Every structure is written in structure tokens, then in C-alpha cells.
């Protein structure tokens, strides 16, 4: 469904992606792990055109992603994104945030969109917060609204960019629970995360990136339990035993 | 004091005609400045060089020339190229044009100040630029823009006194004429100042209310 073929990306003289090739099949959950600055988020942001790349190809369901082309908007309607800092529209209520895309981008019927948005907010456990503005919600609640907003587009895949990194530790669980439920429903998910346990339990495959390259990739349980590469072993050891 | 009130009552009807013209000039110039300012800001933030660069040069040019000179230019030079305007029209266009450049920069700063994450969130649900501006960026920029906008509005109202130099009989001009015919400078110009305050103070209060309303609950 999402194919990376020798993707190169530079910020000026600094090359951040040095030939990434990988494939995410429909219904798969793939976690991108790796140290800060390894290019995980950049790679994710290339999928929906938030970043441009200079060489190689990324394709979503056969359509090549080109941030400069007008087709990128169409790709965004099929591939949603959940951000580290939620990025909810602060001047709109939870319900309006969820309705925004289907109503104004997909131009669907208001009544149907409203019903779907209410059902989605209910699904992420926020049926009682439909009229709340983001500022009055906790981080975990905001991220769940953001997930509902992503789902409202009825996407074929969702990109998660460190969805729990900006949350208080006790809020992490509620967001991961929603993501786990999505994975159980066979939603295609590409997740940049530091939650190794989540990656091990929920994802099918894991890509370990370092210095703009994929150092190691494979089935989550195998890679996370028995990493082959020294750099992966070292990273996982540091993440799981920080002191 | 009794004398002041008696004379003020006598002068007020004459000055009120000037107040009316000042309000009209300010209103029309403000509409023009706001519409053009928004266009300049959208051009400047469009990322299209062929729009952004000429707009920046034009803004720098207008901001670098005194308002009086712009008014003279429009009123006295424009007829040479076949554009004949009344003093009132020239005054309103001159004021509107000059202030559109100040407002344009205010709007641009407001648009730039909206969190980048908001633009990314809008893009991530497939919004194209016009929709994103309308639904996401401008409503948020409005809150940032409002205080400097209110400031600019008051400045424009006060700057409207400058159109008296091209013989538009707005409040300042009326005051000047009245003072030179009555020699009662003290009463006339005190009245003129008070009348300007009667316009600017409610304007400030109104904008503060709007600010509070927009900020409420968000």
C-alpha cells in the first residue's frame, strides 16, 4: 500500500534520508523506531507531502507522492496523520475539529458527517466532550480527538508521528488503547514511536532507522527480542534500561 | 465655563458637519485599506515570488513616502495622466492606499504567527490553500491581528485630518475655518479635540469588547 523506493532527502547540505526502501502492506501496522534525528519523522512526513524528497519514490496505493503536485491533496484525503503536538484547531470544538475535513474537503452531507463525528468521538471515549474547545481538554483527550479527526476522513492508512511523546505518562495508555483498537480492526498504520512495548505487542513490522538509513527491519517480535545489528541492540538496551 | 458652553453650542452644528465627513472618509478608507491590506498579505505569504516581491517593493515605497505627499500626488498629479478625482475621492483613496500597506504588514505578521502545526494539520486533511486560509489560518490570525488593527483604525481616523490640505472640509478643516473667522481658537480647537476623542474612545472600547469576545472560551 505504501512503498518507499530508495528515498533520499536533504535539508540543505545535510542529508537526512539516505536511500530508504521499505513496503507497508494493506492492514499492516509498522513502527518506525530509532534515535532522535535518525529521519523517522521526516520519512513519515514525506508520505503525505508535508516534506519533499529529492530522489527515489514514495507511492501510496500506486500514486506517486509529489509534494509539488496538486495530487498530494488527494493523497491526504486517503492517508490521515496524527501529530505529536495534536495540532487541533483551537478555535473549533472537538466535534467541529472532527467534522472539518469531511465537511469542507470531502464536501459530504452535514447531517451524515455530524452523526459520524459523534460516533467517532464516542469510539475514542469522548462522547461527553463534543462541545469542548481543545484548550479545555487534557493532552490525552486532545490526541484522541485528533485520532477521531484522522478517522473522520475514512482513510486507507494513518500516519502517527510520535503520538504519545508530548503526553503526561498517565495519559499515554488511553491513546495507545485507541491505537491498539485501530490495529485490531486492520487499519494500515505507520507509527513513529518510542513506545517499544507497544511496537512489540501491536505492530507487524518494525523499521529501525539510524543516520537516515534503515539499519534493520523485520517482524516486530523477532526484531525487538533478538535484534541482529549491534546498533539496534545498543538502542533497544538504552531505551528499555535508561538508568 | 458658561461662556465656553454658550460658544460651543453655537459652533457645534458647523463642526458636526465636519465630524460626519471625517466618519465617512475614515469608514471608506478603512474598508479600502482592509481589503487591499488583506490582498497584500495574501500575496506576501503566497510563496509565489512574482506576487510577493512586487508587493513588498510597493509596500516599502508607500511606507517610505509621507502621507501628505501621497495625497498631493493623487490629487494634483493624477489629473495629468487623465484621472480626475474630487478632493474627497483623492483623500479617501490616498488614505486607504497608505494604510493598506501598514495593515498589509500587520495582517502578514498575524498570518505568519499562526502555529505551523495548524497549517500542517490543515494540509494533512487535504485542505488546499484557499480553504486552509479561510477555515484555519485567518480565523486564528484575526485574534493576533485585532489589537494592532484597532490601533491602526484610530491612527487612520486621526490621519483623516491630513486630507484638509487638499481642501476636504472634514473636522480639522472646519475647525480651522471656524477659528479663522471667529478668532476663538481656544474654544474651537478644544471642541475639535473633544470631538476627535468622542470618535476614538468608543472605537477603542468597541475593539476591546470584540477582542474579549473572540478570546472567550478559546
Coordinates of C-alpha atoms in Angstrom, one line a residue:
Chain A
X1 CA 0.0 0.0 0.0
X2 CA 2.8 2.4 0.9
X3 CA 6.1 1.8 -0.9
X4 CA 9.4 3.6 -0.2
X5 CA 11.9 3.1 -3.0
X6 CA 15.4 4.5 -2.4
X7 CA 14.1 7.7 -0.9
X8 CA 16.7 10.5 -0.4
X9 CA 16.0 13.7 1.4
X10 CA 18.3 16.6 2.3
X11 CA 17.9 19.8 4.3
X12 CA 20.4 22.0 2.5
X13 CA 23.7 20.1 2.7
X14 CA 22.5 17.8 5.4
X15 CA 21.2 14.5 4.0
X16 CA 18.6 13.1 6.4
X17 CA 17.3 10.2 4.4
X18 CA 19.9 8.2 2.6
X19 CA 18.1 5.7 0.4
X20 CA 15.2 4.3 2.3
X21 CA 13.4 1.3 0.8
X22 CA 10.5 -0.4 2.5
X23 CA 7.0 -1.6 1.9
X24 CA 3.9 -1.4 4.1
X25 CA 1.1 -3.8 3.1
X26 CA -2.6 -3.0 3.5
X27 CA -3.7 -3.7 7.0
X28 CA -0.2 -3.8 8.4
X29 CA 1.0 -1.8 11.4
X30 CA 4.6 -0.8 11.0
X31 CA 6.6 1.1 13.7
X32 CA 9.5 3.3 12.9
X33 CA 11.9 3.4 15.8
X34 CA 15.3 5.0 16.2
X35 CA 17.2 7.7 17.9
X36 CA 16.3 11.4 17.5
X37 CA 17.5 12.8 14.2
X38 CA 17.5 9.4 12.5
X39 CA 14.9 10.6 10.0
X40 CA 11.9 8.8 11.2
X41 CA 9.5 11.7 11.3
X42 CA 10.9 13.2 8.1
X43 CA 10.2 9.9 6.3
X44 CA 6.7 9.8 7.7
X45 CA 6.1 13.4 6.7
X46 CA 7.2 12.6 3.1
X47 CA 4.3 10.2 2.8
X48 CA 1.6 12.9 2.8
X49 CA 3.7 15.6 1.2
X50 CA 4.5 17.7 4.3
X51 CA 8.1 17.3 3.3
X52 CA 9.5 17.0 -0.2
X53 CA 12.1 14.4 -1.1
X54 CA 14.8 14.8 -3.7
X55 CA 15.4 11.3 -5.0
X56 CA 13.6 7.9 -5.2
X57 CA 9.9 7.4 -5.0
X58 CA 7.2 7.1 -2.4
X59 CA 3.9 5.7 -3.6
X60 CA 0.5 5.3 -1.9
X61 CA -1.7 2.7 -3.5
X62 CA 0.1 3.2 -6.8
X63 CA 0.0 7.0 -6.7
X64 CA 3.5 8.6 -6.5
X65 CA 3.7 11.2 -3.8
X66 CA 4.9 14.6 -5.1
X67 CA 4.5 17.4 -2.6
X68 CA 4.6 20.0 -5.5
X69 CA 1.8 18.3 -7.4
X70 CA -1.9 19.0 -6.8
X71 CA -2.4 15.3 -6.4
X72 CA -0.9 15.5 -2.9
X73 CA -4.2 16.9 -1.6
X74 CA -6.0 13.8 -2.9
X75 CA -3.4 11.5 -1.1
X76 CA -4.0 13.5 2.1
X77 CA -7.7 12.6 1.9
X78 CA -6.7 8.9 1.8
X79 CA -3.8 9.0 4.3
X80 CA -4.5 10.8 7.5
X81 CA -2.0 12.0 10.1
X82 CA -1.8 12.3 13.9
X83 CA 0.8 14.7 15.2
X84 CA 3.0 14.7 18.2
X85 CA 1.5 18.0 19.4
X86 CA -2.1 17.1 18.4
X87 CA -2.5 20.3 16.2
X88 CA -6.2 20.5 16.8
X89 CA -7.8 23.7 15.5
X90 CA -8.1 25.7 18.7
X91 CA -10.9 27.9 17.5
X92 CA -13.2 24.9 16.9
X93 CA -14.8 22.5 19.3
X94 CA -13.9 18.7 19.3
X95 CA -16.9 18.0 17.1
X96 CA -16.1 20.7 14.7
X97 CA -12.5 19.6 14.5
X98 CA -13.7 16.1 13.6
X99 CA -16.2 17.4 11.1
X100 CA -13.9 19.9 9.4
X101 CA -12.3 17.5 6.8
X102 CA -15.3 15.5 5.7
X103 CA -17.5 18.7 5.6
X104 CA -15.2 21.1 3.8
X105 CA -12.7 19.0 2.0
X106 CA -14.8 15.9 1.0
X107 CA -17.9 18.1 0.9
X108 CA -20.1 15.4 2.4
X109 CA -23.6 16.0 3.8
X110 CA -23.5 17.9 7.1
X111 CA -26.0 15.7 8.9
X112 CA -24.2 12.4 8.0
X113 CA -20.8 13.9 8.8
X114 CA -22.2 15.1 12.2
X115 CA -23.5 11.6 13.0
X116 CA -20.2 10.0 12.0
X117 CA -18.2 12.5 14.0
X118 CA -20.3 11.9 17.1
X119 CA -19.9 8.1 16.7
X120 CA -16.1 8.6 16.3
X121 CA -15.9 10.8 19.4
X122 CA -17.9 8.1 21.2
X123 CA -15.5 5.5 20.0
X124 CA -12.4 7.3 21.4
X125 CA -14.3 7.8 24.7
X126 CA -15.1 11.5 24.4
X127 CA -18.8 11.5 23.8
X128 CA -19.2 14.0 26.7
X129 CA -16.6 16.4 25.2
X130 CA -18.1 17.1 21.8
X131 CA -18.6 20.9 22.5
X132 CA -15.4 21.4 24.4
X133 CA -12.6 23.5 22.9
X134 CA -9.1 21.9 22.7
X135 CA -7.8 24.3 25.4
X136 CA -10.1 22.7 27.9
X137 CA -9.0 19.2 27.2
X138 CA -6.1 17.2 28.6
X139 CA -3.3 16.1 26.3
X140 CA -4.6 12.6 26.1
X141 CA -8.1 13.8 25.3
X142 CA -6.8 16.2 22.6
X143 CA -4.8 13.4 21.0
X144 CA -7.9 11.1 21.0
X145 CA -9.9 14.0 19.3
X146 CA -7.0 14.2 16.8
X147 CA -7.3 10.4 16.1
X148 CA -11.1 10.9 15.6
X149 CA -10.3 13.7 13.2
X150 CA -8.0 11.5 11.2
X151 CA -10.5 8.7 11.2
X152 CA -13.3 11.0 10.0
X153 CA -11.7 11.2 6.6
X154 CA -12.2 7.4 6.3
X155 CA -8.5 7.0 5.5
X156 CA -6.9 3.9 4.0
X157 CA -3.9 4.5 6.3
X158 CA -3.0 6.6 9.2
X159 CA 0.4 8.1 9.9
X160 CA 1.3 8.6 13.6
X161 CA 4.2 11.0 14.4
X162 CA 5.2 10.2 18.0
X163 CA 1.6 10.4 19.2
X164 CA 2.4 9.9 22.8
X165 CA 5.7 11.9 23.2
X166 CA 4.0 15.1 24.3
X167 CA 1.7 13.4 26.8
X168 CA 1.9 13.1 30.6
X169 CA 2.9 9.5 31.4
X170 CA -0.6 8.6 32.7
X171 CA -2.2 9.8 29.5
X172 CA -0.2 7.6 27.3
X173 CA -2.2 4.5 28.0
X174 CA -5.6 5.9 26.8
X175 CA -4.1 6.9 23.4
X176 CA -2.3 3.6 22.9
X177 CA -5.5 1.8 23.7
X178 CA -7.3 3.6 20.9
X179 CA -4.4 2.9 18.5
X180 CA -4.5 -0.8 19.6
X181 CA -8.2 -1.0 18.8
X182 CA -7.5 0.5 15.4
X183 CA -4.8 -2.1 14.7
X184 CA -7.2 -4.8 15.7
X185 CA -9.6 -3.5 13.0
X186 CA -6.8 -3.9 10.4
X187 CA -6.2 -0.2 9.8
X188 CA -2.9 0.3 8.0
X189 CA -0.7 2.3 10.3
X190 CA 2.7 3.7 10.1
X191 CA 3.8 4.8 13.6
X192 CA 6.9 6.7 14.7
X193 CA 7.2 5.8 18.3
X194 CA 9.5 5.3 21.3
X195 CA 6.9 3.0 22.9
X196 CA 8.8 -0.2 22.4
X197 CA 6.3 -2.3 24.3
X198 CA 3.5 -1.0 22.0
X199 CA 5.6 -1.7 19.0
X200 CA 6.3 -5.3 20.2
X201 CA 2.7 -6.1 21.0
X202 CA 0.8 -4.3 18.3
X203 CA 2.9 -3.9 15.2
X204 CA 3.6 -6.4 12.5
X205 CA 6.9 -5.0 11.4
X206 CA 9.5 -2.7 12.8
X207 CA 12.0 -0.5 10.9
X208 CA 15.0 0.7 12.9
X209 CA 16.4 3.8 11.5
X210 CA 19.7 5.5 12.3
X211 CA 21.5 8.3 10.5
X212 CA 19.0 8.3 7.7
X213 CA 19.3 4.6 6.8
X214 CA 17.3 1.6 7.7
X215 CA 19.7 -0.4 9.9
X216 CA 17.4 -3.3 10.5
X217 CA 13.8 -4.3 9.6
X218 CA 11.7 -7.3 10.3
X219 CA 8.8 -8.7 12.2
X220 CA 8.3 -6.8 15.4
X221 CA 8.5 -9.6 17.9
X222 CA 11.7 -11.0 16.4
X223 CA 13.5 -7.7 15.8
X224 CA 12.7 -6.3 19.2
X225 CA 13.5 -9.5 21.1
X226 CA 16.5 -10.6 19.1
X227 CA 18.0 -7.7 17.2
X228 CA 20.8 -8.7 14.9
X229 CA 22.6 -5.4 14.4
X230 CA 24.8 -4.0 17.2
X231 CA 23.4 -0.5 16.7
X232 CA 19.8 -1.9 17.2
X233 CA 20.9 -3.8 20.3
X234 CA 22.5 -0.8 21.8
X235 CA 19.5 1.5 21.0
X236 CA 17.0 -1.0 22.5
X237 CA 19.1 -1.6 25.5
X238 CA 19.3 2.2 26.2
X239 CA 15.5 2.7 25.6
X240 CA 14.5 -0.2 27.8
X241 CA 17.1 0.4 30.6
X242 CA 17.5 4.2 30.7
X243 CA 19.4 4.1 34.0
Chain B
X1 CA -17.0 77.9 31.6
X2 CA -20.5 79.3 30.9
X3 CA -19.1 81.3 28.0
X4 CA -17.3 78.2 26.7
X5 CA -20.6 76.2 26.7
X6 CA -22.5 79.0 25.1
X7 CA -19.9 79.4 22.3
X8 CA -19.5 75.6 21.9
X9 CA -23.3 75.3 21.4
X10 CA -23.1 77.9 18.7
X11 CA -20.1 76.2 16.9
X12 CA -21.1 72.6 17.3
X13 CA -23.6 72.3 14.4
X14 CA -20.9 73.6 12.0
X15 CA -18.3 71.3 13.4
X16 CA -20.7 68.3 13.3
X17 CA -20.8 68.6 9.6
X18 CA -17.0 68.1 9.6
X19 CA -17.4 65.1 12.0
X20 CA -19.8 63.5 9.6
X21 CA -17.3 63.9 6.7
X22 CA -14.5 62.6 9.0
X23 CA -16.5 59.5 9.7
X24 CA -17.3 58.9 6.1
X25 CA -13.7 59.4 5.0
X26 CA -12.4 57.1 7.8
X27 CA -15.0 54.4 7.0
X28 CA -14.4 54.3 3.3
X29 CA -10.6 54.5 3.6
X30 CA -10.7 51.8 6.3
X31 CA -12.7 49.4 4.0
X32 CA -10.3 50.1 1.2
X33 CA -7.3 49.7 3.4
X34 CA -8.6 46.4 4.9
X35 CA -9.5 44.8 1.6
X36 CA -6.2 45.9 -0.1
X37 CA -4.2 45.0 3.1
X38 CA -5.6 41.5 3.0
X39 CA -4.7 41.2 -0.7
X40 CA -1.1 42.4 0.0
X41 CA -0.8 40.0 3.0
X42 CA -2.0 37.0 0.9
X43 CA 0.4 37.9 -1.9
X44 CA 3.3 38.3 0.5
X45 CA 2.6 34.9 2.2
X46 CA 1.7 33.1 -1.1
X47 CA 5.2 31.8 -1.6
X48 CA 4.9 32.9 -5.2
X49 CA 7.8 35.2 -5.9
X50 CA 6.2 37.1 -8.8
X51 CA 3.5 38.2 -6.4
X52 CA 5.4 38.5 -3.2
X53 CA 8.4 40.6 -4.5
X54 CA 6.4 43.4 -6.3
X55 CA 4.1 43.6 -3.3
X56 CA 7.0 44.0 -0.9
X57 CA 8.5 46.7 -3.1
X58 CA 5.2 48.6 -3.4
X59 CA 4.6 48.4 0.4
X60 CA 8.2 49.7 1.0
X61 CA 7.6 52.5 -1.4
X62 CA 4.3 53.7 0.0
X63 CA 5.5 53.3 3.6
X64 CA 8.6 55.4 2.7
X65 CA 6.7 58.3 1.4
X66 CA 4.9 60.8 3.7
X67 CA 1.1 60.5 3.6
X68 CA 0.8 64.2 2.7
X69 CA 3.0 63.6 -0.4
X70 CA 0.8 60.7 -1.4
X71 CA -2.3 62.8 -1.1
X72 CA -0.8 65.6 -3.1
X73 CA 0.3 63.1 -5.7
X74 CA -3.1 61.6 -6.1
X75 CA -4.9 64.9 -6.1
X76 CA -2.5 67.0 -8.2
X77 CA -0.6 64.6 -10.3
X78 CA -3.3 62.0 -11.2
X79 CA -5.2 64.5 -13.4
X80 CA -2.0 64.8 -15.6
X81 CA -2.5 61.2 -16.6
X82 CA -6.2 61.6 -17.1
X83 CA -7.5 60.5 -13.7
X84 CA -9.7 63.3 -12.4
X85 CA -10.8 62.9 -8.8
X86 CA -12.6 65.1 -6.4
X87 CA -10.7 66.2 -3.3
X88 CA -12.9 63.8 -1.2
X89 CA -12.2 60.8 -3.6
X90 CA -8.5 61.6 -3.7
X91 CA -8.4 61.9 0.1
X92 CA -10.2 58.6 0.7
X93 CA -8.1 56.7 -1.9
X94 CA -4.8 58.2 -0.6
X95 CA -5.6 57.4 3.0
X96 CA -6.9 53.9 2.1
X97 CA -3.8 53.1 -0.1
X98 CA -1.3 54.3 2.5
X99 CA -3.0 52.5 5.4
X100 CA -3.4 49.3 3.3
X101 CA 0.3 49.0 3.3
X102 CA 0.5 49.3 7.1
X103 CA -2.4 46.9 7.5
X104 CA -0.9 44.5 4.9
X105 CA 2.2 44.1 7.1
X106 CA 0.0 43.7 10.2
X107 CA -2.0 41.0 8.5
X108 CA 1.1 39.3 7.2
X109 CA 2.6 39.2 10.7
X110 CA -0.6 37.8 12.0
X111 CA -0.7 35.1 9.4
X112 CA 2.9 34.2 10.0
X113 CA 2.3 34.0 13.7
X114 CA -0.2 31.2 13.4
X115 CA 1.4 27.9 14.5
X116 CA 3.0 26.0 11.7
X117 CA 1.4 22.9 13.1
X118 CA -2.0 24.3 12.2
X119 CA -1.0 24.6 8.6
X120 CA 0.3 21.0 8.6
X121 CA -2.9 19.8 10.2
X122 CA -5.0 21.5 7.6
X123 CA -2.8 20.1 4.8
X124 CA -3.0 16.6 6.4
X125 CA -6.7 16.5 5.9
X126 CA -6.3 17.5 2.3
X127 CA -7.1 21.3 2.5
X128 CA -5.9 23.4 -0.3
X129 CA -4.5 26.9 0.4
X130 CA -7.7 29.0 -0.1
X131 CA -9.7 26.7 2.2
X132 CA -6.9 26.5 4.7
X133 CA -6.6 30.3 4.8
X134 CA -10.4 30.7 5.2
X135 CA -11.1 27.9 7.7
X136 CA -7.9 27.6 9.7
X137 CA -5.3 30.4 9.3
X138 CA -7.3 33.6 9.1
X139 CA -9.7 32.9 12.0
X140 CA -6.7 32.3 14.2
X141 CA -4.7 35.2 12.8
X142 CA -7.7 37.5 13.5
X143 CA -7.1 37.3 17.2
X144 CA -3.5 38.2 16.8
X145 CA -4.2 41.0 14.3
X146 CA -7.1 42.6 16.2
X147 CA -5.1 44.8 18.7
X148 CA -2.7 46.3 16.1
X149 CA -5.7 46.6 13.7
X150 CA -7.6 48.7 16.3
X151 CA -4.6 50.8 16.8
X152 CA -4.4 51.3 13.0
X153 CA -8.0 52.2 12.9
X154 CA -7.6 55.0 15.4
X155 CA -4.5 56.2 13.5
X156 CA -6.4 56.3 10.3
X157 CA -9.2 58.3 11.9
X158 CA -6.6 60.8 13.1
X159 CA -4.7 60.8 9.8
X160 CA -8.0 61.7 8.1
X161 CA -7.3 65.3 9.3
X162 CA -4.5 65.4 6.8
X163 CA -6.9 65.5 3.8
X164 CA -7.7 69.0 4.9
X165 CA -4.6 70.0 2.9
X166 CA -6.4 69.1 -0.3
X167 CA -9.3 71.2 0.8
X168 CA -11.7 68.5 2.1
X169 CA -13.8 70.1 4.7
X170 CA -13.6 67.4 7.4
X171 CA -13.5 68.1 11.1
X172 CA -10.0 69.7 11.3
X173 CA -10.6 71.9 8.2
X174 CA -14.0 73.0 9.6
X175 CA -12.3 73.9 12.8
X176 CA -9.6 75.8 11.1
X177 CA -12.1 77.8 9.1
X178 CA -14.3 78.5 12.1
X179 CA -11.3 79.6 14.1
X180 CA -10.1 82.0 11.5
X181 CA -13.5 83.6 11.2
X182 CA -14.2 83.8 14.9
X183 CA -10.6 84.2 16.3
X184 CA -11.9 81.9 19.1
X185 CA -9.0 79.5 18.8
X186 CA -9.3 78.2 22.3
X187 CA -13.0 77.1 22.1
X188 CA -12.9 75.9 18.5
X189 CA -9.8 73.7 18.8
X190 CA -10.8 72.4 22.2
X191 CA -14.1 71.4 20.7
X192 CA -12.3 69.8 17.7
X193 CA -10.0 67.8 20.1
X194 CA -13.0 66.7 22.2
X195 CA -14.9 65.6 19.0
X196 CA -12.0 63.5 17.9
X197 CA -11.9 61.9 21.4
X198 CA -15.7 61.2 21.1
X199 CA -14.9 59.2 18.0
X200 CA -11.7 57.4 19.1
X201 CA -12.6 56.5 22.7
X202 CA -15.8 54.5 21.7
X203 CA -13.8 52.9 18.9
X204 CA -11.2 51.7 21.4
X205 CA -13.9 50.4 23.8
X206 CA -15.6 48.6 20.9
X207 CA -12.4 46.9 19.8
X208 CA -11.6 45.8 23.3
X209 CA -15.0 44.2 23.6
X210 CA -14.5 42.4 20.3
X211 CA -11.1 41.2 21.5
X212 CA -12.7 39.8 24.7
X213 CA -15.5 38.2 22.7
X214 CA -13.1 36.5 20.3
X215 CA -10.8 35.4 23.1
X216 CA -13.7 34.0 25.3
X217 CA -13.6 30.2 25.9
X218 CA -10.9 29.5 23.4

